[in-house]
Coordinates of C-alpha atoms in Angstrom, one line a residue:
M1 CA 0.0 0.0 0.0
S2 CA 2.8 2.4 0.8
G3 CA 4.2 2.0 -2.7
A4 CA 0.8 3.0 -4.2
V5 CA 0.3 6.2 -2.2
D6 CA 2.9 9.0 -1.6
L7 CA 2.1 11.3 1.2
S8 CA 5.5 13.0 1.2
A9 CA 4.3 16.0 -0.8
L10 CA 1.7 16.9 1.8
K11 CA 4.2 16.6 4.6
E12 CA 6.8 18.7 2.7
R13 CA 4.2 21.4 2.0
A14 CA 3.2 21.5 5.7
D15 CA 6.9 21.5 6.8
A16 CA 7.6 24.5 4.6
Q17 CA 4.6 26.4 6.0
R18 CA 5.6 25.5 9.5
Q19 CA 9.2 26.7 9.0
Q20 CA 7.8 30.1 7.8
S21 CA 5.7 30.4 11.0
G22 CA 8.4 29.0 13.3
R23 CA 6.3 26.1 14.6
P24 CA 7.9 22.7 15.3
S25 CA 7.1 19.5 13.5
P26 CA 4.4 17.4 15.1
A27 CA 6.5 14.2 14.7
S28 CA 9.2 15.8 16.9
R29 CA 6.8 16.5 19.8
T30 CA 5.2 14.3 22.4
P31 CA 1.5 13.4 21.8
E32 CA -0.8 16.4 22.3
T33 CA -3.0 16.8 25.3
P34 CA -6.1 18.9 25.6
Q35 CA -4.1 21.5 27.3
D36 CA -1.9 21.9 24.2
A37 CA -4.9 23.3 22.2
P38 CA -5.5 27.0 23.0
N39 CA -8.9 28.6 22.9
G40 CA -10.7 25.3 22.4
D41 CA -9.1 24.6 19.0
S42 CA -7.7 21.2 18.1
P43 CA -4.0 20.5 18.2
G44 CA -3.9 20.9 14.5
G45 CA -4.9 24.6 15.0
S46 CA -8.2 24.5 13.2
G47 CA -11.8 23.2 13.7
P48 CA -13.4 22.0 16.9
D49 CA -11.5 20.4 19.8
H50 CA -11.0 16.7 18.9
S51 CA -8.2 16.1 21.4
G52 CA -8.4 12.5 22.6
G53 CA -11.6 12.0 20.5
A54 CA -12.3 8.9 18.5
V55 CA -13.4 10.8 15.4
I56 CA -11.6 13.9 14.0
D57 CA -12.3 16.1 11.0
V58 CA -9.3 16.6 8.8
T59 CA -8.6 19.1 5.9
D60 CA -5.7 19.9 3.6
E61 CA -4.5 22.3 6.2
N62 CA -4.3 20.1 9.3
F63 CA -3.7 16.7 7.6
E64 CA 0.0 16.6 8.4
T65 CA -0.7 17.2 12.1
E66 CA -3.9 15.2 12.7
V67 CA -3.0 12.2 10.5
L68 CA 0.8 12.0 9.8
G69 CA 1.8 13.4 13.2
R70 CA -0.8 11.4 15.1
S71 CA 0.0 8.2 13.3
Q72 CA 3.5 8.2 14.9
H73 CA 1.9 7.0 18.2
Q74 CA -1.6 5.8 17.1
L75 CA -3.2 4.0 14.2
V76 CA -5.2 6.4 12.1
L77 CA -8.0 5.2 9.7
V78 CA -8.7 7.8 7.1
D79 CA -12.3 7.9 5.8
L80 CA -12.4 9.6 2.4
W81 CA -16.0 10.7 1.6
A82 CA -18.2 13.4 0.1
E83 CA -21.6 14.8 0.7
W84 CA -23.0 13.5 -2.6
C85 CA -21.8 9.9 -2.0
G86 CA -24.6 7.6 -0.9
P87 CA -22.4 4.6 0.0
C88 CA -20.3 7.0 2.1
K89 CA -23.4 7.8 4.2
Q90 CA -23.8 4.0 4.8
L91 CA -20.2 3.4 5.8
S92 CA -19.4 6.5 7.9
P93 CA -21.7 5.7 10.8
V94 CA -20.3 2.2 11.0
L95 CA -16.7 3.5 11.2
E96 CA -17.7 6.2 13.7
S97 CA -19.3 3.6 15.9
L98 CA -16.3 1.3 15.8
A99 CA -13.9 4.2 16.5
A100 CA -16.0 5.2 19.6
R101 CA -15.7 1.6 20.9
A102 CA -12.0 1.2 20.0
G103 CA -10.7 2.4 23.4
G104 CA -8.1 4.6 21.8
S105 CA -6.4 1.8 19.9
W106 CA -7.1 3.8 16.7
V107 CA -8.7 7.0 15.6
L108 CA -10.9 7.8 12.7
A109 CA -9.9 10.8 10.5
K110 CA -12.8 12.0 8.2
I111 CA -11.8 13.8 5.0
D112 CA -14.3 15.4 2.6
V113 CA -12.5 14.9 -0.8
D114 CA -14.3 17.9 -2.4
A115 CA -13.1 20.2 0.4
S116 CA -9.6 18.8 0.6
P117 CA -8.5 18.1 -3.0
R118 CA -4.7 17.9 -2.2
V119 CA -5.3 15.0 0.2
A120 CA -7.6 13.3 -2.4
Q121 CA -4.8 13.7 -4.9
A122 CA -2.2 12.3 -2.6
F123 CA -4.3 9.2 -2.0
R124 CA -5.0 8.8 -5.7
V125 CA -8.7 8.6 -5.0
Q126 CA -10.5 7.0 -7.8
S127 CA -13.8 6.1 -6.0
I128 CA -15.3 6.6 -2.6
P129 CA -15.9 5.7 0.0
M130 CA -12.2 4.8 0.5
V131 CA -10.6 3.9 3.9
V132 CA -6.9 4.0 4.4
A133 CA -5.0 2.9 7.5
I134 CA -2.0 5.0 8.4
A135 CA 0.8 4.0 10.8
Q136 CA 4.0 6.1 11.3
G137 CA 3.2 8.3 8.4
Q138 CA 2.7 5.5 5.9
P139 CA -0.4 3.9 4.4
V140 CA -0.4 0.2 5.3
A141 CA -3.8 -1.0 4.1
A142 CA -6.9 0.2 2.3
F143 CA -10.3 -0.7 1.0
N144 CA -13.0 0.8 -1.2
G145 CA -16.7 0.6 -0.9
V146 CA -19.1 -0.4 1.9
R147 CA -18.2 -3.2 4.3
S148 CA -20.0 -4.7 7.2
E149 CA -19.0 -3.9 10.8
A150 CA -17.7 -7.4 11.3
E151 CA -15.5 -7.2 8.2
I152 CA -14.1 -3.8 9.2
S153 CA -13.4 -5.1 12.8
Q154 CA -11.5 -8.0 11.4
W155 CA -9.6 -5.8 9.0
V156 CA -8.5 -3.4 11.8
R157 CA -7.5 -6.3 14.1
E158 CA -5.2 -7.7 11.4
I159 CA -3.6 -4.3 11.0
L160 CA -3.1 -3.8 14.7
D161 CA -1.6 -7.3 14.9
Q162 CA 1.0 -6.2 12.3
V163 CA 1.8 -2.7 13.4
G164 CA 0.6 -2.4 17.0
D165 CA 4.0 -3.1 18.5
A166 CA 5.6 -0.3 16.3
L167 CA 3.4 2.4 17.9
P168 CA 4.6 2.6 21.6
G169 CA 3.4 6.1 22.5
G170 CA 5.4 8.1 20.1
E171 CA 8.7 6.2 20.4
A172 CA 8.1 4.1 17.4
G173 CA 10.8 3.2 15.0
E174 CA 10.5 3.2 11.2
V175 CA 7.8 1.0 9.6
E176 CA 9.5 -1.6 7.5
P177 CA 8.9 -0.7 3.9
E178 CA 7.0 -3.3 1.8
A179 CA 8.8 -5.2 -0.8
D180 CA 7.8 -4.5 -4.4
D181 CA 4.9 -6.8 -5.5
P182 CA 6.5 -9.2 -8.0
R183 CA 3.2 -9.2 -10.0
M184 CA 3.4 -5.5 -10.5
V185 CA 7.0 -5.7 -11.4
A186 CA 6.3 -8.3 -14.0
A187 CA 3.5 -6.1 -15.5
E188 CA 5.7 -3.1 -15.6
D189 CA 8.4 -5.0 -17.3
K190 CA 6.0 -6.0 -20.0
L191 CA 4.8 -2.4 -20.3
N192 CA 8.4 -1.2 -20.7
A193 CA 9.0 -3.9 -23.3
G194 CA 6.1 -2.8 -25.4
D195 CA 3.8 -5.7 -24.6
F196 CA 0.8 -3.6 -23.7
E197 CA -1.8 -6.3 -24.0
G198 CA 0.3 -8.6 -21.7
A199 CA 0.7 -5.8 -19.2
L200 CA -3.0 -5.0 -19.2
A201 CA -3.8 -8.7 -18.7
D202 CA -1.5 -8.8 -15.7
Y203 CA -3.0 -5.6 -14.2
R204 CA -6.5 -7.0 -14.7
A205 CA -5.5 -10.3 -13.0
I206 CA -4.2 -8.4 -10.0
T207 CA -7.3 -6.3 -9.8
D208 CA -9.6 -9.4 -10.1
A209 CA -7.7 -11.1 -7.3
E210 CA -7.5 -7.9 -5.2
P211 CA -10.3 -5.4 -5.9
D212 CA -8.8 -3.0 -3.4
N213 CA -5.4 -2.8 -5.1
I214 CA -5.5 0.9 -6.1
E215 CA -2.2 0.9 -8.0
A216 CA -3.1 -2.1 -10.3
A217 CA -6.6 -0.7 -10.9
S218 CA -5.2 2.7 -11.8
A219 CA -2.6 1.2 -14.2
A220 CA -5.3 -1.0 -15.8
R221 CA -7.6 2.0 -16.4
N222 CA -4.9 4.1 -17.9
L223 CA -3.7 1.3 -20.2
E224 CA -7.2 0.4 -21.3
F225 CA -7.8 4.0 -22.3
V226 CA -4.5 4.3 -24.3
L227 CA -5.1 1.1 -26.2
R228 CA -8.6 2.0 -27.0
A229 CA -7.7 5.6 -28.1
Q230 CA -4.8 4.4 -30.3
A231 CA -7.2 2.0 -32.2
H232 CA -9.2 5.0 -33.5
D233 CA -8.6 6.7 -36.7
P234 CA -7.5 10.3 -35.7
A235 CA -9.6 11.6 -38.5
I236 CA -12.7 10.7 -36.5
V237 CA -12.3 14.1 -34.8
D238 CA -13.4 15.8 -38.0
T239 CA -15.6 13.2 -39.6
A240 CA -17.8 12.1 -36.6
A241 CA -21.5 12.9 -37.2
P242 CA -23.1 14.9 -34.4
A243 CA -25.7 12.2 -33.9
D244 CA -23.3 9.2 -34.0
V245 CA -22.6 8.5 -30.3
D246 CA -19.9 5.9 -31.0
A247 CA -18.1 8.2 -33.3
Q248 CA -18.3 11.1 -30.9
L249 CA -16.9 9.0 -28.0
A250 CA -14.1 7.8 -30.2
A251 CA -13.3 11.4 -31.1
A252 CA -13.2 12.3 -27.4
D253 CA -10.6 9.5 -26.9
V254 CA -8.5 10.8 -29.7
L255 CA -8.7 14.4 -28.4
L256 CA -7.7 13.2 -24.9
L257 CA -4.8 11.2 -26.2
A258 CA -3.6 14.4 -27.9
Q259 CA -3.6 16.1 -24.5
R260 CA -6.8 18.1 -25.2
P261 CA -8.9 17.1 -22.2
E262 CA -11.2 20.2 -22.3
D263 CA -12.1 19.5 -25.9
A264 CA -12.6 15.8 -25.2
F265 CA -14.9 16.4 -22.3
D266 CA -16.9 19.0 -24.2
R267 CA -17.5 16.5 -27.0
I268 CA -19.1 14.1 -24.6
V269 CA -21.0 16.7 -22.8
G270 CA -22.4 17.8 -26.2
V271 CA -23.6 14.2 -26.8
I272 CA -25.2 14.1 -23.4
R273 CA -27.1 17.3 -24.1
V274 CA -28.7 15.9 -27.3
T275 CA -29.4 12.3 -26.3
S276 CA -31.6 10.4 -23.8
G277 CA -32.1 6.9 -22.4
D278 CA -29.3 4.3 -23.0
E279 CA -27.3 6.6 -25.3
R280 CA -27.1 9.4 -22.7
T281 CA -26.3 6.9 -20.0
R282 CA -23.5 5.4 -22.1
A283 CA -22.0 8.9 -22.8
R284 CA -22.2 9.9 -19.1
T285 CA -20.5 6.6 -18.0
R286 CA -17.7 7.2 -20.5
L287 CA -17.2 10.8 -19.3
L288 CA -17.0 9.6 -15.7
E289 CA -14.4 7.0 -16.7
L290 CA -12.3 9.6 -18.3
F291 CA -12.5 11.9 -15.2
E292 CA -10.9 9.0 -13.3
L293 CA -7.7 9.3 -15.3
F294 CA -7.0 12.7 -13.7
D295 CA -6.7 14.4 -10.4
P296 CA -10.2 15.4 -9.4
A297 CA -8.9 18.8 -8.4
E298 CA -7.7 19.6 -11.9
P299 CA -9.5 22.8 -13.1
F300 CA -10.6 21.3 -16.4
V301 CA -12.1 18.3 -14.5
V302 CA -14.0 20.6 -12.1
A303 CA -15.2 22.7 -15.0
A304 CA -16.3 19.6 -17.0
R305 CA -18.2 18.2 -13.9
R306 CA -20.2 21.5 -13.8
K307 CA -21.0 21.2 -17.5
L308 CA -22.1 17.6 -17.0
A309 CA -24.4 18.6 -14.1
S310 CA -25.9 21.4 -16.3
A311 CA -26.4 19.0 -19.2
L312 CA -28.1 16.5 -17.0
F313 CA -30.3 18.8 -15.0

């Protein structure tokens, strides 16, 4: 998991901001107590007082303190969610209930991906809900989608069995880095050798065996798009008939492959505006798939989502 998610950029940004303000790094301090938080604020310096609480609200601004710093002495489960996400509303109460009964063995950090795009980018969020376990500043496990209370409890127990001894009240040593997954290495070797179909088959096999493997799923999505886009005649951009949904989707692929995402998204939004039923659903599904190839905070993705909403409603 730690190889699939890189949180160093968030920590470096927070370190730079801290140096400017003269504040020490959370990792260099002892665990905060309620007395550390002036004026009722949290130790992170923003939001309500969550000191010692089982559930904390986290943003781009306090992520380094409340998640990376806290994870030096306590397991942190990050709940990545959004207001519009129905499954998130099913999962969050389960997580919050478990956190309240955990006795301090772990803490739940809730992050709204729309309000905190930098964190969402760092975790390479492709779908939500997404839950990531953090120990000593490193992601050690993750899952997507809704799971039962029993499944989550077992998942957390297994993580604590593996990392619990490495979290002795802030004196923990380094988490042993995970070895490279030989299956991912083999797929990447095929990719580098030009065997794109073989690499894609390997990535799909990993994803089929491990639906929560974010890195393999992302690689498969990107490779599927490239192979599909390369199979189109580039002339389709100019020859596609306005009412030909397949041709317009192919034209969007070609435009995106040519590094013209705004034009590609506009093509599909245009199809959505003039179609209905299955054809509109197919176009909308393709557009959402293309969104997943990018950081959700990219301005052209945000703009295209607004256009999609306008076209649908």
